[in-house]
PDB file of C-alpha atoms in Angstrom:
ATOM      1  CA  MET U  23       6.583 -19.800  -3.307  1.00 75.00           C
ATOM      2  CA  THR U  24       9.282 -18.482  -0.919  1.00 91.00           C
ATOM      3  CA  ILE U  25       8.811 -15.112   1.071  1.00 96.00           C
ATOM      4  CA  HIS U  26      12.092 -13.359   1.194  1.00 98.00           C
ATOM      5  CA  ILE U  27      11.371 -10.672   3.846  1.00 98.00           C
ATOM      6  CA  THR U  28      12.161 -11.839   7.132  1.00 98.00           C
ATOM      7  CA  SER U  29       9.847 -12.263   9.849  1.00 98.00           C
ATOM      8  CA  ALA U  30      11.754  -9.895  11.961  1.00 98.00           C
ATOM      9  CA  GLN U  31      11.897  -7.331   9.433  1.00 98.00           C
ATOM     10  CA  ALA U  32       7.849  -7.792   8.834  1.00 98.00           C
ATOM     11  CA  PHE U  33       7.280  -7.619  12.309  1.00 98.00           C
ATOM     12  CA  TRP U  34       9.129  -4.361  12.822  1.00 98.00           C
ATOM     13  CA  PHE U  35       7.409  -2.581   9.964  1.00 98.00           C
ATOM     14  CA  LEU U  36       3.886  -4.100  10.539  1.00 98.00           C
ATOM     15  CA  PRO U  37       2.445  -2.247  13.555  1.00 98.00           C
ATOM     16  CA  PHE U  38       3.685   1.137  12.193  1.00 98.00           C
ATOM     17  CA  VAL U  39       2.563   0.591   8.369  1.00 98.00           C
ATOM     18  CA  THR U  40      -1.000  -0.873   9.228  1.00 98.00           C
ATOM     19  CA  PRO U  41      -2.491   2.138  10.819  1.00 98.00           C
ATOM     20  CA  ILE U  42      -1.235   4.239   7.819  1.00 98.00           C
ATOM     21  CA  CYS U  43      -2.580   1.874   5.480  1.00 98.00           C
ATOM     22  CA  LEU U  44      -5.930   1.872   7.039  1.00 98.00           C
ATOM     23  CA  TRP U  45      -5.885   5.508   6.939  1.00 98.00           C
ATOM     24  CA  VAL U  46      -5.339   5.452   3.165  1.00 98.00           C
ATOM     25  CA  ILE U  47      -8.007   2.804   2.620  1.00 98.00           C
ATOM     26  CA  TRP U  48     -10.609   4.947   4.544  1.00 98.00           C
ATOM     27  CA  SER U  49      -9.642   7.960   3.036  1.00 98.00           C
ATOM     28  CA  ASP U  50      -9.485   6.720  -0.695  1.00 97.00           C
ATOM     29  CA  LEU U  51     -13.039   5.303  -0.123  1.00 97.00           C
ATOM     30  CA  ARG U  52     -14.446   8.372   1.484  1.00 97.00           C
ATOM     31  CA  SER U  53     -12.945  11.126  -0.884  1.00 97.00           C
ATOM     32  CA  MET U  54     -11.148   9.250  -3.612  1.00 97.00           C
ATOM     33  CA  LYS U  55      -8.116  10.934  -2.490  1.00 97.00           C
ATOM     34  CA  ILE U  56      -4.789   9.353  -0.913  1.00 98.00           C
ATOM     35  CA  PRO U  57      -3.280  12.270   1.626  1.00 97.00           C
ATOM     36  CA  ASN U  58       0.220  13.592   1.048  1.00 97.00           C
ATOM     37  CA  LYS U  59       0.459  13.362   4.821  1.00 98.00           C
ATOM     38  CA  SER U  60      -0.269   9.427   4.869  1.00 98.00           C
ATOM     39  CA  VAL U  61       2.409   9.046   2.013  1.00 98.00           C
ATOM     40  CA  LEU U  62       4.855  11.151   4.103  1.00 98.00           C
ATOM     41  CA  ALA U  63       3.961   9.230   7.196  1.00 98.00           C
ATOM     42  CA  LEU U  64       4.711   5.854   5.366  1.00 98.00           C
ATOM     43  CA  ILE U  65       8.005   7.549   4.374  1.00 98.00           C
ATOM     44  CA  ALA U  66       8.912   8.562   7.805  1.00 98.00           C
ATOM     45  CA  VAL U  67       8.211   5.019   9.201  1.00 98.00           C
ATOM     46  CA  PHE U  68      10.341   3.312   6.530  1.00 98.00           C
ATOM     47  CA  ALA U  69      13.355   6.109   7.450  1.00 98.00           C
ATOM     48  CA  LEU U  70      13.313   5.537  11.257  1.00 98.00           C
ATOM     49  CA  ILE U  71      12.102   1.582  11.415  1.00 98.00           C
ATOM     50  CA  GLY U  72      13.951   0.633   8.422  1.00 98.00           C
ATOM     51  CA  LEU U  73      17.312   1.428  10.267  1.00 97.00           C
ATOM     52  CA  PHE U  74      16.469  -1.110  12.977  1.00 97.00           C
ATOM     53  CA  ALA U  75      14.605  -3.750  10.762  1.00 98.00           C
ATOM     54  CA  LEU U  76      16.905  -4.042   7.774  1.00 98.00           C
ATOM     55  CA  PRO U  77      20.783  -4.836   7.468  1.00 97.00           C
ATOM     56  CA  LEU U  78      22.622  -1.387   6.977  1.00 96.00           C
ATOM     57  CA  ALA U  79      24.077  -2.620   3.616  1.00 96.00           C
ATOM     58  CA  ASP U  80      20.110  -3.142   2.311  1.00 96.00           C
ATOM     59  CA  TYR U  81      18.765   0.261   3.769  1.00 97.00           C
ATOM     60  CA  PRO U  82      20.148   2.531   1.073  1.00 96.00           C
ATOM     61  CA  TRP U  83      19.158   0.328  -1.870  1.00 96.00           C
ATOM     62  CA  ARG U  84      15.452   0.349  -0.535  1.00 97.00           C
ATOM     63  CA  TRP U  85      15.497   4.267  -0.943  1.00 98.00           C
ATOM     64  CA  LEU U  86      16.565   3.698  -4.500  1.00 97.00           C
ATOM     65  CA  TYR U  87      13.438   1.580  -5.161  1.00 97.00           C
ATOM     66  CA  LEU U  88      11.474   4.500  -3.890  1.00 98.00           C
ATOM     67  CA  LEU U  89      12.812   6.843  -6.307  1.00 98.00           C
ATOM     68  CA  ILE U  90      12.604   4.375  -9.133  1.00 98.00           C
ATOM     69  CA  VAL U  91       8.849   3.635  -8.465  1.00 98.00           C
ATOM     70  CA  LEU U  92       8.165   7.296  -8.024  1.00 97.00           C
ATOM     71  CA  THR U  93       9.718   8.185 -11.526  1.00 98.00           C
ATOM     72  CA  ILE U  94       7.490   5.199 -13.063  1.00 97.00           C
ATOM     73  CA  GLY U  95       4.423   6.522 -11.205  1.00 97.00           C
ATOM     74  CA  ILE U  96       5.065  10.290 -12.408  1.00 97.00           C
ATOM     75  CA  LEU U  97       5.312   8.788 -15.759  1.00 98.00           C
ATOM     76  CA  ALA U  98       2.050   6.654 -15.528  1.00 97.00           C
ATOM     77  CA  ASN U  99       0.301   9.704 -13.886  1.00 96.00           C
ATOM     78  CA  ALA U 100       1.022  11.782 -16.771  1.00 97.00           C
ATOM     79  CA  ALA U 101      -0.126   9.355 -19.207  1.00 97.00           C
ATOM     80  CA  GLY U 102      -3.300   8.949 -17.257  1.00 94.00           C
ATOM     81  CA  LEU U 103      -2.925   5.595 -16.191  1.00 95.00           C
ATOM     82  CA  MET U 104      -3.214   6.096 -12.536  1.00 94.00           C
ATOM     83  CA  GLY U 105      -3.811   8.854  -9.949  1.00 94.00           C
ATOM     84  CA  ALA U 106      -1.042  10.734  -8.340  1.00 95.00           C
ATOM     85  CA  GLY U 107      -1.973   9.713  -4.911  1.00 96.00           C
ATOM     86  CA  ASP U 108      -1.741   6.131  -6.049  1.00 97.00           C
ATOM     87  CA  SER U 109       1.641   6.759  -7.513  1.00 97.00           C
ATOM     88  CA  LYS U 110       2.991   8.552  -4.572  1.00 98.00           C
ATOM     89  CA  PHE U 111       1.611   5.769  -2.144  1.00 98.00           C
ATOM     90  CA  LEU U 112       3.340   3.096  -4.488  1.00 98.00           C
ATOM     91  CA  ALA U 113       6.620   4.701  -4.094  1.00 98.00           C
ATOM     92  CA  ALA U 114       6.286   5.001  -0.524  1.00 98.00           C
ATOM     93  CA  ALA U 115       5.310   1.364  -0.239  1.00 98.00           C
ATOM     94  CA  ALA U 116       8.154   0.295  -2.315  1.00 98.00           C
ATOM     95  CA  PRO U 117      11.063   0.632   0.305  1.00 98.00           C
ATOM     96  CA  PHE U 118       8.960  -2.112   2.523  1.00 98.00           C
ATOM     97  CA  ILE U 119       8.999  -4.838  -0.246  1.00 98.00           C
ATOM     98  CA  ASP U 120      11.923  -7.126  -0.256  1.00 98.00           C
ATOM     99  CA  PRO U 121      13.226  -7.228  -3.876  1.00 96.00           C
ATOM    100  CA  GLY U 122      13.258 -11.115  -3.941  1.00 97.00           C
ATOM    101  CA  ASP U 123       9.595 -10.668  -3.416  1.00 98.00           C
ATOM    102  CA  LEU U 124       8.440  -8.875  -6.371  1.00 97.00           C
ATOM    103  CA  ALA U 125       6.476 -11.877  -7.899  1.00 97.00           C
ATOM    104  CA  LEU U 126       4.655 -12.468  -4.580  1.00 97.00           C
ATOM    105  CA  ILE U 127       3.487  -8.840  -4.276  1.00 98.00           C
ATOM    106  CA  GLY U 128       2.369  -8.789  -7.688  1.00 97.00           C
ATOM    107  CA  MET U 129       0.369 -11.931  -6.949  1.00 98.00           C
ATOM    108  CA  ILE U 130      -0.916 -10.387  -3.808  1.00 98.00           C
ATOM    109  CA  PHE U 131      -2.104  -7.154  -5.521  1.00 98.00           C
ATOM    110  CA  ALA U 132      -3.567  -8.752  -8.485  1.00 98.00           C
ATOM    111  CA  THR U 133      -5.656 -11.268  -6.286  1.00 98.00           C
ATOM    112  CA  ASN U 134      -6.237  -8.558  -3.689  1.00 98.00           C
ATOM    113  CA  MET U 135      -7.341  -5.934  -6.167  1.00 98.00           C
ATOM    114  CA  VAL U 136     -10.173  -8.453  -7.729  1.00 98.00           C
ATOM    115  CA  ALA U 137     -11.341  -9.028  -4.228  1.00 98.00           C
ATOM    116  CA  CYS U 138     -11.437  -5.100  -3.441  1.00 98.00           C
ATOM    117  CA  TYR U 139     -13.089  -4.230  -6.543  1.00 96.00           C
ATOM    118  CA  VAL U 140     -15.725  -6.910  -6.019  1.00 97.00           C
ATOM    119  CA  THR U 141     -16.367  -6.043  -2.370  1.00 97.00           C
ATOM    120  CA  HIS U 142     -16.679  -2.272  -3.046  1.00 96.00           C
ATOM    121  CA  ARG U 143     -19.061  -3.008  -6.031  1.00 95.00           C
ATOM    122  CA  ILE U 144     -21.266  -5.408  -3.942  1.00 95.00           C
ATOM    123  CA  VAL U 145     -21.210  -2.789  -0.931  1.00 95.00           C
ATOM    124  CA  LYS U 146     -21.875   0.265  -3.241  1.00 94.00           C
ATOM    125  CA  HIS U 147     -25.252  -1.648  -4.538  1.00 93.00           C
ATOM    126  CA  SER U 148     -26.320  -3.210  -1.125  1.00 95.00           C
ATOM    127  CA  PRO U 149     -27.864  -1.590   2.059  1.00 96.00           C
ATOM    128  CA  LEU U 150     -24.495  -1.438   3.896  1.00 94.00           C
ATOM    129  CA  ARG U 151     -23.928   1.652   1.714  1.00 94.00           C
ATOM    130  CA  ALA U 152     -26.040   3.421   4.164  1.00 95.00           C
ATOM    131  CA  MET U 153     -23.025   3.101   6.773  1.00 94.00           C
ATOM    132  CA  ALA U 154     -21.372   5.757   4.775  1.00 95.00           C
ATOM    133  CA  PRO U 155     -23.639   7.450   2.601  1.00 94.00           C
ATOM    134  CA  THR U 156     -21.486  10.312   1.465  1.00 95.00           C
ATOM    135  CA  TRP U 157     -18.251   8.396   0.635  1.00 96.00           C
ATOM    136  CA  ALA U 158     -17.111   9.672  -2.899  1.00 96.00           C
ATOM    137  CA  SER U 159     -16.218   6.285  -4.062  1.00 95.00           C
ATOM    138  CA  TRP U 160     -19.949   5.378  -4.334  1.00 95.00           C
ATOM    139  CA  SER U 161     -20.810   8.040  -6.996  1.00 92.00           C
ATOM    140  CA  SER U 162     -17.262   8.148  -8.750  1.00 88.00           C
ATOM    141  CA  GLY U 163     -18.460   6.172 -11.877  1.00 85.00           C
ATOM    142  CA  ASN U 164     -16.307   3.660 -13.150  1.00 85.00           C
ATOM    143  CA  LYS U 165     -13.356   5.126 -10.921  1.00 91.00           C
ATOM    144  CA  PHE U 166     -12.127   2.793  -8.137  1.00 94.00           C
ATOM    145  CA  PRO U 167     -10.323   3.802  -5.100  1.00 96.00           C
ATOM    146  CA  MET U 168      -6.930   1.937  -5.820  1.00 96.00           C
ATOM    147  CA  GLY U 169      -5.908   2.851  -2.237  1.00 97.00           C
ATOM    148  CA  PHE U 170      -8.305   0.373  -0.873  1.00 98.00           C
ATOM    149  CA  ALA U 171      -6.376  -2.507  -2.805  1.00 98.00           C
ATOM    150  CA  LEU U 172      -2.700  -0.976  -2.551  1.00 98.00           C
ATOM    151  CA  GLY U 173      -2.887  -0.369   1.201  1.00 98.00           C
ATOM    152  CA  SER U 174      -4.437  -3.610   1.911  1.00 98.00           C
ATOM    153  CA  SER U 175      -1.862  -5.428  -0.368  1.00 98.00           C
ATOM    154  CA  LEU U 176       0.811  -3.959   1.742  1.00 98.00           C
ATOM    155  CA  VAL U 177      -0.697  -5.302   4.858  1.00 98.00           C
ATOM    156  CA  ILE U 178      -1.304  -8.512   3.674  1.00 98.00           C
ATOM    157  CA  TYR U 179       2.367  -8.826   2.281  1.00 98.00           C
ATOM    158  CA  LEU U 180       3.668  -7.728   5.652  1.00 98.00           C
ATOM    159  CA  GLY U 181       1.290  -9.954   7.533  1.00 98.00           C
ATOM    160  CA  LEU U 182       2.254 -12.971   5.311  1.00 98.00           C
ATOM    161  CA  GLY U 183       6.009 -12.021   5.954  1.00 98.00           C
ATOM    162  CA  ALA U 184       5.633 -11.877   9.659  1.00 98.00           C
ATOM    163  CA  ALA U 185       3.935 -15.308   9.806  1.00 97.00           C
ATOM    164  CA  PHE U 186       5.959 -17.065   7.105  1.00 97.00           C
ATOM    165  CA  GLY U 187       9.095 -15.126   6.435  1.00 97.00           C
ATOM    166  CA  GLN U 188      12.366 -16.269   6.529  1.00 92.00           C
TER     167      GLN U 188
END
């Protein structure tokens, strides 16, 4: 499978996106919430770094992807299919994805979702849980902190793009 994002684009985004995604992962595991500030930070990174990383002709189109994904996310949230934080994070992450990589990001997310879910459930029922005994995700019943899978999927995508992109 070809990766359409260029290595240069991924290298521009990766050092700025990674700490925000780690914040999203930690926050969602800890409190089952993705902070609005993290979503705004991700949008700010795209607004600034996107100007340097992307061809000028592509830059405005990526903003359109944010609006499309936000609209779909709002509808999915209203239907009870996903949390509001997850919807907002997906919208903020959308401009970082090259449109030619939609199938790739889908495969990354699907595989990573399973890995994150299994990892979360194993740690939840193991002595490792004592390292963070107050995390809300341990006692959230059947709910899963999707920020764990969403944030790590974006980092994996950009990492693969940096290593193997065009």
